[in-house]
Amino acid sequence: MKISARNQLRGKVISIHTGAVNAIVGIDIGGGNIVSATVSLAAVQDLGLEAGKDAYAIIKATSVMVGID
């Protein structure tokens, strides 16, 4: 697979919380860091995502939001 996104973070799926239409997938990318992404239930099924499987968090964004406490 070749893609243009340069921010590709390999990790392990640690959680999949499903809703009616989407799921929130948590990927442990090491160093105590977890990336979460909202994806469709169809994507979870098509990719065969399960806790413990290797996966990539691929980030391609035109903007980043910043917040503070």
Short mmCIF file of N, CA, C and O in Angstrom, two decimals:
data_model
loop_
_atom_site.label_atom_id
_atom_site.label_comp_id
_atom_site.label_asym_id
_atom_site.label_seq_id
_atom_site.Cartn_x
_atom_site.Cartn_y
_atom_site.Cartn_z
N MET A 1 0.84 -1.17 0.00
CA MET A 1 0.00 0.00 0.00
C MET A 1 0.89 1.23 0.00
O MET A 1 1.78 1.35 0.82
N LYS A 2 0.66 2.14 -0.92
CA LYS A 2 1.34 3.43 -0.94
C LYS A 2 0.29 4.51 -0.80
O LYS A 2 -0.72 4.50 -1.49
N ILE A 3 0.56 5.45 0.11
CA ILE A 3 -0.34 6.58 0.29
C ILE A 3 0.49 7.84 0.47
O ILE A 3 1.68 7.77 0.78
N SER A 4 -0.14 8.99 0.29
CA SER A 4 0.59 10.24 0.37
C SER A 4 0.79 10.75 1.80
O SER A 4 1.68 11.54 2.04
N ALA A 5 -0.05 10.31 2.72
CA ALA A 5 0.06 10.79 4.10
C ALA A 5 1.39 10.37 4.70
O ALA A 5 1.78 9.21 4.61
N ARG A 6 2.11 11.29 5.29
CA ARG A 6 3.43 11.01 5.87
C ARG A 6 3.36 10.66 7.35
O ARG A 6 4.29 10.11 7.90
N ASN A 7 2.27 10.98 8.00
CA ASN A 7 2.13 10.71 9.43
C ASN A 7 1.47 9.34 9.62
O ASN A 7 0.27 9.24 9.77
N GLN A 8 2.29 8.30 9.58
CA GLN A 8 1.82 6.93 9.70
C GLN A 8 2.39 6.35 10.99
O GLN A 8 3.60 6.18 11.11
N LEU A 9 1.52 6.08 11.94
CA LEU A 9 1.94 5.62 13.26
C LEU A 9 1.48 4.18 13.46
O LEU A 9 0.29 3.90 13.54
N ARG A 10 2.45 3.26 13.53
CA ARG A 10 2.11 1.85 13.69
C ARG A 10 1.87 1.55 15.16
O ARG A 10 2.55 2.06 16.04
N GLY A 11 0.88 0.69 15.41
CA GLY A 11 0.59 0.30 16.78
C GLY A 11 -0.31 -0.91 16.83
O GLY A 11 -0.46 -1.63 15.85
N LYS A 12 -0.90 -1.12 18.00
CA LYS A 12 -1.83 -2.23 18.21
C LYS A 12 -3.19 -1.69 18.61
O LYS A 12 -3.29 -0.77 19.43
N VAL A 13 -4.22 -2.28 18.04
CA VAL A 13 -5.59 -1.93 18.42
C VAL A 13 -5.79 -2.38 19.86
O VAL A 13 -5.54 -3.54 20.19
N ILE A 14 -6.21 -1.45 20.71
CA ILE A 14 -6.46 -1.82 22.11
C ILE A 14 -7.93 -1.74 22.48
O ILE A 14 -8.34 -2.32 23.47
N SER A 15 -8.71 -1.03 21.68
CA SER A 15 -10.14 -0.94 21.99
C SER A 15 -10.93 -0.59 20.74
O SER A 15 -10.43 0.09 19.84
N ILE A 16 -12.16 -1.09 20.72
CA ILE A 16 -13.12 -0.73 19.69
C ILE A 16 -14.46 -0.55 20.39
O ILE A 16 -15.04 -1.50 20.92
N HIS A 17 -14.93 0.69 20.46
CA HIS A 17 -16.21 1.00 21.09
C HIS A 17 -17.20 1.31 19.98
O HIS A 17 -17.07 2.33 19.29
N THR A 18 -18.17 0.43 19.80
CA THR A 18 -19.10 0.57 18.69
C THR A 18 -20.35 1.34 19.10
O THR A 18 -20.84 1.23 20.22
N GLY A 19 -20.84 2.11 18.14
CA GLY A 19 -22.10 2.82 18.28
C GLY A 19 -23.06 2.30 17.23
O GLY A 19 -22.85 1.23 16.66
N ALA A 20 -24.09 3.07 16.93
CA ALA A 20 -25.09 2.66 15.95
C ALA A 20 -24.54 2.68 14.53
O ALA A 20 -24.89 1.83 13.70
N VAL A 21 -23.65 3.63 14.23
CA VAL A 21 -23.15 3.80 12.86
C VAL A 21 -21.62 3.76 12.81
O VAL A 21 -21.05 3.24 11.85
N ASN A 22 -20.98 4.29 13.84
CA ASN A 22 -19.51 4.41 13.87
C ASN A 22 -18.92 3.67 15.04
O ASN A 22 -19.63 3.26 15.96
N ALA A 23 -17.60 3.55 15.02
CA ALA A 23 -16.86 2.98 16.14
C ALA A 23 -15.68 3.89 16.44
O ALA A 23 -15.13 4.53 15.55
N ILE A 24 -15.30 3.94 17.71
CA ILE A 24 -14.09 4.65 18.11
C ILE A 24 -13.03 3.59 18.34
O ILE A 24 -13.19 2.71 19.20
N VAL A 25 -11.96 3.66 17.55
CA VAL A 25 -10.88 2.69 17.61
C VAL A 25 -9.69 3.32 18.31
O VAL A 25 -9.24 4.40 17.93
N GLY A 26 -9.19 2.65 19.35
CA GLY A 26 -8.00 3.11 20.07
C GLY A 26 -6.80 2.30 19.63
O GLY A 26 -6.85 1.07 19.61
N ILE A 27 -5.71 3.00 19.26
CA ILE A 27 -4.48 2.33 18.83
C ILE A 27 -3.35 2.79 19.73
O ILE A 27 -3.08 3.99 19.84
N ASP A 28 -2.69 1.82 20.37
CA ASP A 28 -1.53 2.10 21.22
C ASP A 28 -0.32 2.21 20.31
O ASP A 28 0.07 1.23 19.68
N ILE A 29 0.28 3.41 20.24
CA ILE A 29 1.42 3.62 19.34
C ILE A 29 2.75 3.61 20.11
O ILE A 29 3.79 3.96 19.57
N GLY A 30 2.70 3.19 21.37
CA GLY A 30 3.91 3.08 22.17
C GLY A 30 4.18 4.31 23.01
O GLY A 30 3.60 5.37 22.80
N GLY A 31 5.07 4.15 23.97
CA GLY A 31 5.45 5.27 24.82
C GLY A 31 4.32 5.83 25.65
O GLY A 31 4.35 6.99 26.04
N GLY A 32 3.30 5.01 25.90
CA GLY A 32 2.15 5.48 26.66
C GLY A 32 1.19 6.33 25.87
O GLY A 32 0.31 6.97 26.44
N ASN A 33 1.34 6.36 24.54
CA ASN A 33 0.50 7.19 23.67
C ASN A 33 -0.55 6.34 22.96
O ASN A 33 -0.24 5.30 22.39
N ILE A 34 -1.78 6.84 23.00
CA ILE A 34 -2.90 6.18 22.34
C ILE A 34 -3.55 7.17 21.39
O ILE A 34 -3.84 8.31 21.77
N VAL A 35 -3.77 6.72 20.16
CA VAL A 35 -4.47 7.53 19.16
C VAL A 35 -5.86 6.94 18.99
O VAL A 35 -6.00 5.72 18.87
N SER A 36 -6.88 7.79 19.00
CA SER A 36 -8.26 7.34 18.80
C SER A 36 -8.78 7.91 17.49
O SER A 36 -8.49 9.06 17.16
N ALA A 37 -9.56 7.10 16.79
CA ALA A 37 -10.15 7.54 15.53
C ALA A 37 -11.59 7.05 15.44
O ALA A 37 -11.90 5.93 15.87
N THR A 38 -12.45 7.88 14.91
CA THR A 38 -13.82 7.48 14.64
C THR A 38 -13.91 6.99 13.21
O THR A 38 -13.55 7.72 12.28
N VAL A 39 -14.34 5.75 13.04
CA VAL A 39 -14.46 5.15 11.71
C VAL A 39 -15.83 4.49 11.61
O VAL A 39 -16.48 4.23 12.62
N SER A 40 -16.24 4.21 10.39
CA SER A 40 -17.53 3.56 10.20
C SER A 40 -17.46 2.10 10.66
O SER A 40 -16.39 1.48 10.68
N LEU A 41 -18.62 1.55 11.01
CA LEU A 41 -18.67 0.14 11.36
C LEU A 41 -18.27 -0.73 10.17
O LEU A 41 -17.65 -1.78 10.34
N ALA A 42 -18.60 -0.26 8.97
CA ALA A 42 -18.21 -0.99 7.76
C ALA A 42 -16.69 -1.06 7.64
O ALA A 42 -16.14 -2.09 7.26
N ALA A 43 -16.00 0.03 7.99
CA ALA A 43 -14.53 0.04 7.94
C ALA A 43 -13.94 -0.94 8.95
O ALA A 43 -12.98 -1.65 8.64
N VAL A 44 -14.52 -0.99 10.14
CA VAL A 44 -14.05 -1.95 11.15
C VAL A 44 -14.16 -3.36 10.61
O VAL A 44 -13.22 -4.17 10.71
N GLN A 45 -15.28 -3.67 9.98
CA GLN A 45 -15.49 -5.00 9.42
C GLN A 45 -14.58 -5.26 8.23
O GLN A 45 -13.94 -6.30 8.15
N ASP A 46 -14.52 -4.32 7.29
CA ASP A 46 -13.70 -4.50 6.09
C ASP A 46 -12.22 -4.69 6.42
O ASP A 46 -11.52 -5.46 5.76
N LEU A 47 -11.73 -3.97 7.44
CA LEU A 47 -10.32 -4.06 7.83
C LEU A 47 -10.05 -5.22 8.78
O LEU A 47 -8.91 -5.52 9.09
N GLY A 48 -11.11 -5.85 9.26
CA GLY A 48 -10.95 -6.95 10.21
C GLY A 48 -10.33 -6.51 11.52
O GLY A 48 -9.56 -7.23 12.13
N LEU A 49 -10.68 -5.29 11.96
CA LEU A 49 -10.08 -4.75 13.18
C LEU A 49 -10.56 -5.51 14.41
O LEU A 49 -11.76 -5.78 14.55
N GLU A 50 -9.61 -5.85 15.27
CA GLU A 50 -9.89 -6.50 16.55
C GLU A 50 -8.82 -6.07 17.53
O GLU A 50 -7.69 -5.77 17.12
N ALA A 51 -9.16 -6.07 18.81
CA ALA A 51 -8.16 -5.77 19.83
C ALA A 51 -7.00 -6.75 19.70
O ALA A 51 -7.21 -7.95 19.50
N GLY A 52 -5.77 -6.23 19.78
CA GLY A 52 -4.58 -7.05 19.69
C GLY A 52 -3.96 -7.10 18.30
O GLY A 52 -2.81 -7.52 18.16
N LYS A 53 -4.70 -6.69 17.27
CA LYS A 53 -4.16 -6.69 15.91
C LYS A 53 -3.33 -5.44 15.64
O LYS A 53 -3.61 -4.37 16.18
N ASP A 54 -2.31 -5.58 14.79
CA ASP A 54 -1.52 -4.44 14.36
C ASP A 54 -2.35 -3.57 13.42
O ASP A 54 -3.17 -4.08 12.64
N ALA A 55 -2.15 -2.27 13.51
CA ALA A 55 -2.84 -1.32 12.63
C ALA A 55 -2.02 -0.04 12.58
O ALA A 55 -1.11 0.16 13.37
N TYR A 56 -2.34 0.81 11.63
CA TYR A 56 -1.70 2.11 11.50
C TYR A 56 -2.70 3.21 11.76
O TYR A 56 -3.84 3.13 11.28
N ALA A 57 -2.30 4.22 12.48
CA ALA A 57 -3.05 5.48 12.57
C ALA A 57 -2.41 6.37 11.51
O ALA A 57 -1.23 6.71 11.60
N ILE A 58 -3.16 6.70 10.50
CA ILE A 58 -2.66 7.51 9.39
C ILE A 58 -3.34 8.87 9.47
O ILE A 58 -4.56 8.97 9.39
N ILE A 59 -2.53 9.91 9.65
CA ILE A 59 -3.07 11.24 9.90
C ILE A 59 -2.76 12.16 8.72
O ILE A 59 -1.61 12.35 8.35
N LYS A 60 -3.80 12.70 8.13
CA LYS A 60 -3.68 13.67 7.04
C LYS A 60 -4.67 14.76 7.34
O LYS A 60 -5.88 14.54 7.30
N ALA A 61 -4.20 15.92 7.70
CA ALA A 61 -5.11 16.99 8.11
C ALA A 61 -4.65 18.33 7.55
O ALA A 61 -3.46 18.57 7.38
N THR A 62 -5.61 19.18 7.30
CA THR A 62 -5.29 20.53 6.86
C THR A 62 -5.30 21.52 8.01
O THR A 62 -4.89 22.65 7.86
N SER A 63 -5.81 21.09 9.17
CA SER A 63 -5.81 21.97 10.33
C SER A 63 -5.70 21.12 11.59
O SER A 63 -6.11 19.97 11.63
N VAL A 64 -5.17 21.72 12.63
CA VAL A 64 -5.05 21.08 13.93
C VAL A 64 -5.63 22.03 14.97
O VAL A 64 -5.31 23.22 14.97
N MET A 65 -6.48 21.51 15.83
CA MET A 65 -7.07 22.33 16.89
C MET A 65 -6.24 22.15 18.16
O MET A 65 -5.74 21.06 18.42
N VAL A 66 -6.10 23.20 18.93
CA VAL A 66 -5.35 23.17 20.17
C VAL A 66 -6.25 23.67 21.29
O VAL A 66 -7.01 24.61 21.13
N GLY A 67 -6.18 22.99 22.45
CA GLY A 67 -6.97 23.41 23.60
C GLY A 67 -6.12 23.43 24.85
O GLY A 67 -5.00 22.92 24.86
N ILE A 68 -6.63 24.06 25.87
CA ILE A 68 -5.93 24.11 27.16
C ILE A 68 -6.92 23.79 28.27
O ILE A 68 -8.14 23.87 28.06
N ASP A 69 -6.39 23.44 29.44
CA ASP A 69 -7.24 23.19 30.61
C ASP A 69 -7.69 24.49 31.21
O ASP A 69 -7.05 25.50 31.15
#
